[in-house]
Coordinates of C-alpha atoms and ligand atoms in Angstrom, one line a residue:
X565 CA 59.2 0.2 61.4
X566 CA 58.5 3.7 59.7
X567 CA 60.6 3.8 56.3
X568 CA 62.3 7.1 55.2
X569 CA 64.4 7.4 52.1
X570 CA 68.2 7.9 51.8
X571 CA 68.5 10.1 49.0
X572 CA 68.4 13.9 47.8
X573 CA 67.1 12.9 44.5
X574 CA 63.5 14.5 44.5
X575 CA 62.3 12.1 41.1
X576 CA 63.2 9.2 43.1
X577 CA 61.5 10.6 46.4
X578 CA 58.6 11.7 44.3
X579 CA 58.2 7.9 43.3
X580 CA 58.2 6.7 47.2
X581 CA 55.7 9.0 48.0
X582 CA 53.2 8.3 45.3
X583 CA 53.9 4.6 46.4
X584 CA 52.5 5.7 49.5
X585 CA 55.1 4.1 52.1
X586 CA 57.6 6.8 52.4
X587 CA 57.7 8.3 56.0
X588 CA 60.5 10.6 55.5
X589 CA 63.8 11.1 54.1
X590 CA 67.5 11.8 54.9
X591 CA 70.1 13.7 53.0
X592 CA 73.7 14.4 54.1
X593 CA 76.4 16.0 52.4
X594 CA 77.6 13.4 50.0
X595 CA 74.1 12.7 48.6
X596 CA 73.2 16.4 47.5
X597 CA 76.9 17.1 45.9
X598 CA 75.5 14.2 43.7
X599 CA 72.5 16.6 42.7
X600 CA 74.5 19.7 41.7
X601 CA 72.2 21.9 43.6
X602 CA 72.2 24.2 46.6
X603 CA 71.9 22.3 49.9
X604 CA 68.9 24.5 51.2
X605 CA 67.1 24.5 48.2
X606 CA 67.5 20.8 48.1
X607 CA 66.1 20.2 51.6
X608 CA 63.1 22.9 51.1
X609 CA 61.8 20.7 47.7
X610 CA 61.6 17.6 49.6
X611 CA 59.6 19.3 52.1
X612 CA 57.6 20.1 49.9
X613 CA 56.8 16.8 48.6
X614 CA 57.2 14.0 52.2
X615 CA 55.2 14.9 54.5
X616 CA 57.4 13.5 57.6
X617 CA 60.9 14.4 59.3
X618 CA 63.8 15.3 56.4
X619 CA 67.0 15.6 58.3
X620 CA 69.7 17.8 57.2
X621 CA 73.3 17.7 58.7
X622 CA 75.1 20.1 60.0
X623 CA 79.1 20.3 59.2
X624 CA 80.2 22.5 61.8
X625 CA 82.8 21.4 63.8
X626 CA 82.5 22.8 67.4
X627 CA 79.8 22.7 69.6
X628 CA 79.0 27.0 69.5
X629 CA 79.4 26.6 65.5
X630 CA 76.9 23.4 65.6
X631 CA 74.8 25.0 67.9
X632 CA 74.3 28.1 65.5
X633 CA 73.6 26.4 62.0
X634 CA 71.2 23.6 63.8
X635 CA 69.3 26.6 65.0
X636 CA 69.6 28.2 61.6
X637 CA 68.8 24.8 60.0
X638 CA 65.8 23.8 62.0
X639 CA 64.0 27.0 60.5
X640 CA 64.6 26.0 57.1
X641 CA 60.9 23.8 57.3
X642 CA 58.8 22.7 60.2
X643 CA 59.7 19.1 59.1
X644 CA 63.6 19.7 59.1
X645 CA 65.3 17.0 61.6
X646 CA 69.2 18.4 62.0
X647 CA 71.8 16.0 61.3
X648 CA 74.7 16.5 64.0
X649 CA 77.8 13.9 63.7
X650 CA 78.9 11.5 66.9
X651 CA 81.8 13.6 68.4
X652 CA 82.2 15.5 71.6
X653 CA 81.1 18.9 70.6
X654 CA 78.5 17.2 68.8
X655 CA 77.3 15.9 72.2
X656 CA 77.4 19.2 73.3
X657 CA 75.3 20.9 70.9
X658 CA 72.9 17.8 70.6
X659 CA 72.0 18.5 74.5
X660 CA 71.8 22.5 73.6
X661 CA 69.5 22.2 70.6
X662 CA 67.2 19.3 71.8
X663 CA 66.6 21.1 75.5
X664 CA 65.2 24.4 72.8
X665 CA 62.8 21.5 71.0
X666 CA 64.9 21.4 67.7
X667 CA 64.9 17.3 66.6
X668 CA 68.5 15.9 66.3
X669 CA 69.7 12.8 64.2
X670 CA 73.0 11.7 65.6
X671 CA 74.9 10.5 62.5
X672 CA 77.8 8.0 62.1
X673 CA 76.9 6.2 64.9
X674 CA 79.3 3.2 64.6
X675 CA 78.8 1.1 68.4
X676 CA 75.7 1.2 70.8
X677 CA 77.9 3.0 73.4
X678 CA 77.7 6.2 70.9
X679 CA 74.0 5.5 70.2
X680 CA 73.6 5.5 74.4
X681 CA 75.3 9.0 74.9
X682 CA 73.6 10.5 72.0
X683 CA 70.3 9.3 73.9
X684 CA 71.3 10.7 77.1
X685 CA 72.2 14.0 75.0
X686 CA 68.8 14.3 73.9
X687 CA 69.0 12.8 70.3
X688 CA 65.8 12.6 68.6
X689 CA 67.3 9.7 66.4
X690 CA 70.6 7.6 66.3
X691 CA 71.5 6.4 63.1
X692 CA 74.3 3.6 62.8
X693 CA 76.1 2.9 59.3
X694 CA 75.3 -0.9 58.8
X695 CA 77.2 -1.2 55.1
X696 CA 79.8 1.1 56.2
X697 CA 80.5 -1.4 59.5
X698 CA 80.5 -4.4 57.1
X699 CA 82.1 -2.9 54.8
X700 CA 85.4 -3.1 57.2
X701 CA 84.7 -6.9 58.7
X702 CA 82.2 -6.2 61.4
X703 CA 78.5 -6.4 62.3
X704 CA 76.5 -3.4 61.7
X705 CA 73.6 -5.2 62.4
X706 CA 74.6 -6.0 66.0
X707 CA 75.2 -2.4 66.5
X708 CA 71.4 -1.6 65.8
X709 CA 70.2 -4.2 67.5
X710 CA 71.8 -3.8 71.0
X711 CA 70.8 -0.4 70.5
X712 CA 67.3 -1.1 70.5
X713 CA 68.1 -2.7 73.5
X714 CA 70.0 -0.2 75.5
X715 CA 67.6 2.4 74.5
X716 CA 64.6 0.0 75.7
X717 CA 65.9 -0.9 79.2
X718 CA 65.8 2.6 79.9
X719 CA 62.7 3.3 78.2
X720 CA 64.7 6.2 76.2
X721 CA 62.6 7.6 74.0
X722 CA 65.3 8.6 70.9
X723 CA 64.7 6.2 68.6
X724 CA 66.9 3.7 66.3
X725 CA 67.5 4.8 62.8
X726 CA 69.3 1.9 60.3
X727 CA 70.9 3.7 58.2
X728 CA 73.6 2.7 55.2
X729 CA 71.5 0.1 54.0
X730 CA 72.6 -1.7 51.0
X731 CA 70.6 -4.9 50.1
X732 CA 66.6 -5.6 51.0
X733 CA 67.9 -8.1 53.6
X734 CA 69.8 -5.0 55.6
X735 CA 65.2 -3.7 55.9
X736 CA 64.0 -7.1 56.5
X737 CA 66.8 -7.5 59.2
X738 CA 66.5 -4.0 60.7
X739 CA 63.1 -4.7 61.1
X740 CA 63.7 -8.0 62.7
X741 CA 65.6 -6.5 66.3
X742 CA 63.1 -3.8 66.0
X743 CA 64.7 -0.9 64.5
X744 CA 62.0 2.2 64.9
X745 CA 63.1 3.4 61.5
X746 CA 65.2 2.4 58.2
X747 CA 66.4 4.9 55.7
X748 CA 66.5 3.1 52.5
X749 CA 68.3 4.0 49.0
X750 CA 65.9 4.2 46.4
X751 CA 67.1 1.1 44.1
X752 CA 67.3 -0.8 47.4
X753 CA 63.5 0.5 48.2
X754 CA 62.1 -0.2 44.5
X755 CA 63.6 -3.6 45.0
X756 CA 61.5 -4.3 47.8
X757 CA 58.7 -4.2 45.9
X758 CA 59.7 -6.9 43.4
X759 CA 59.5 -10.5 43.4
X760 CA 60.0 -12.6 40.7
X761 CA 56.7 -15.4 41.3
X762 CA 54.6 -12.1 41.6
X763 CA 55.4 -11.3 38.0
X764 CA 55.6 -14.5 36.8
X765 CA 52.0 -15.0 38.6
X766 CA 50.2 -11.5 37.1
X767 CA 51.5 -13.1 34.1
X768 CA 49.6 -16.1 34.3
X769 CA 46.5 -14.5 35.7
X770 CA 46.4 -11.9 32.5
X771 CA 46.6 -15.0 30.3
X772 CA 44.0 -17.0 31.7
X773 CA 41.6 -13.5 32.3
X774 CA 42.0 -13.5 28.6
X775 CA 40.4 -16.7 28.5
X776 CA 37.4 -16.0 29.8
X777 CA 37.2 -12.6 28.5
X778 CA 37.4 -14.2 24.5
X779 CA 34.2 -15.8 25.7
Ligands
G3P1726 O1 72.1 7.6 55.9 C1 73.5 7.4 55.8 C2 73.9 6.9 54.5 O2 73.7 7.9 53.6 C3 75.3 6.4 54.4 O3 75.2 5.4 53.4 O4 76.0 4.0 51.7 O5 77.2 6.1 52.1 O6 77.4 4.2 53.7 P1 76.5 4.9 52.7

């Protein structure tokens, strides 16, 4: 499973890179407000630094309007992936862009059926919200993995992207049914890396090196 970053903070992504496991990153809306920075200038930094796919999402809201910002988005950076959002026009602009060879991430992807059309649009990437489906009562998990499935039988070749992952058991699961990709929050990444009995064990291998090195 390749692992890109959910986050527009470039410290943060700087940190995942130099840790040598980040694959690429995504940003939307919400995540560069947080930054208090221009959207494209945002985008064109981490470019700079990840050398893999950085989407960035379109907000347009009908499919002529989509189709003009993905183009002018996808010339932004060779590594821009466009973000366009599950809806009708969406659909419509996904199968417009893609057939020109600009990469789409479908966004809010909430039930396989959605991840399936955006497929059959064209959709570089689907990305269903696991937190956002827990977060109401139901199983975001099941979305991803049936839609690794669907996408399987047919030997589609968009791939699965988990997306608002909370906890480092939403990566280990995601991983599990075989999601292609997981886009992580950085304090969720960072956790990865931790375990308590590895520090507890460099610990005890520092004091008993010091043993031998009194010698
Ligand atoms: O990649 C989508 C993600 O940013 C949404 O996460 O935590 O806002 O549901 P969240």
């Amino acid at each position: 499973m390749r692992i890109f970053m959910d986050t527009a903070n470039i410290e943060e992504i700087r940190r995942g890179v130099t840790m040598g496991v980040v694959d690429g990153v995504t940003t939307n809306p919400s995540l560069v407000a947080k930054e208090g920075i221009e959207y494209r200038d945002r985008v064109l930094e981490i470019c700079e630094v990840v050398q893999g796919p950085v989407s960035a999402e379109c907000i347009s809201e009908t499919a002529d309007a989509l189709v003009e910002e993905a183009r002018r988005i996808a010339e932004w950076h060779e590594h821009v992936v466009v973000k366009i959002a599950m809806t009708e026009p969406g659909l419509e602009a996904i199968r417009r862009v893609s057939a020109e060879g600009i990469r789409v991430n479908t966004t809010l992807i909430f039930s396989p059926n959605q991840a399936l059309l955006a497929a059959r649009a064209g959709a570089t990437y689907v990305s269903p919200f696991i937190g956002r489906l827990n977060d109401i009562g139901h199983d975001g998990m099941a979305v991803v993995r049936e839609s690794v499935k669907i996408l399987e039988n047919f030997h589609l070749p968009t791939q699965v992207l988990a997306a608002s992952i909370r906890l480092p058991r939403d990566v280990t699961e995601a991983a599990l049914v075989g999601s292609h990709v997981a886009t992580i929050p950085a304090d969720v990444l960072f956790q990865m890396v931790k375990h308590p009995l590895t520090d507890q064990g460099i610990d005890r291998f520092l004091a008993d090196a010091q043993k031998y090195n009194a010698v």
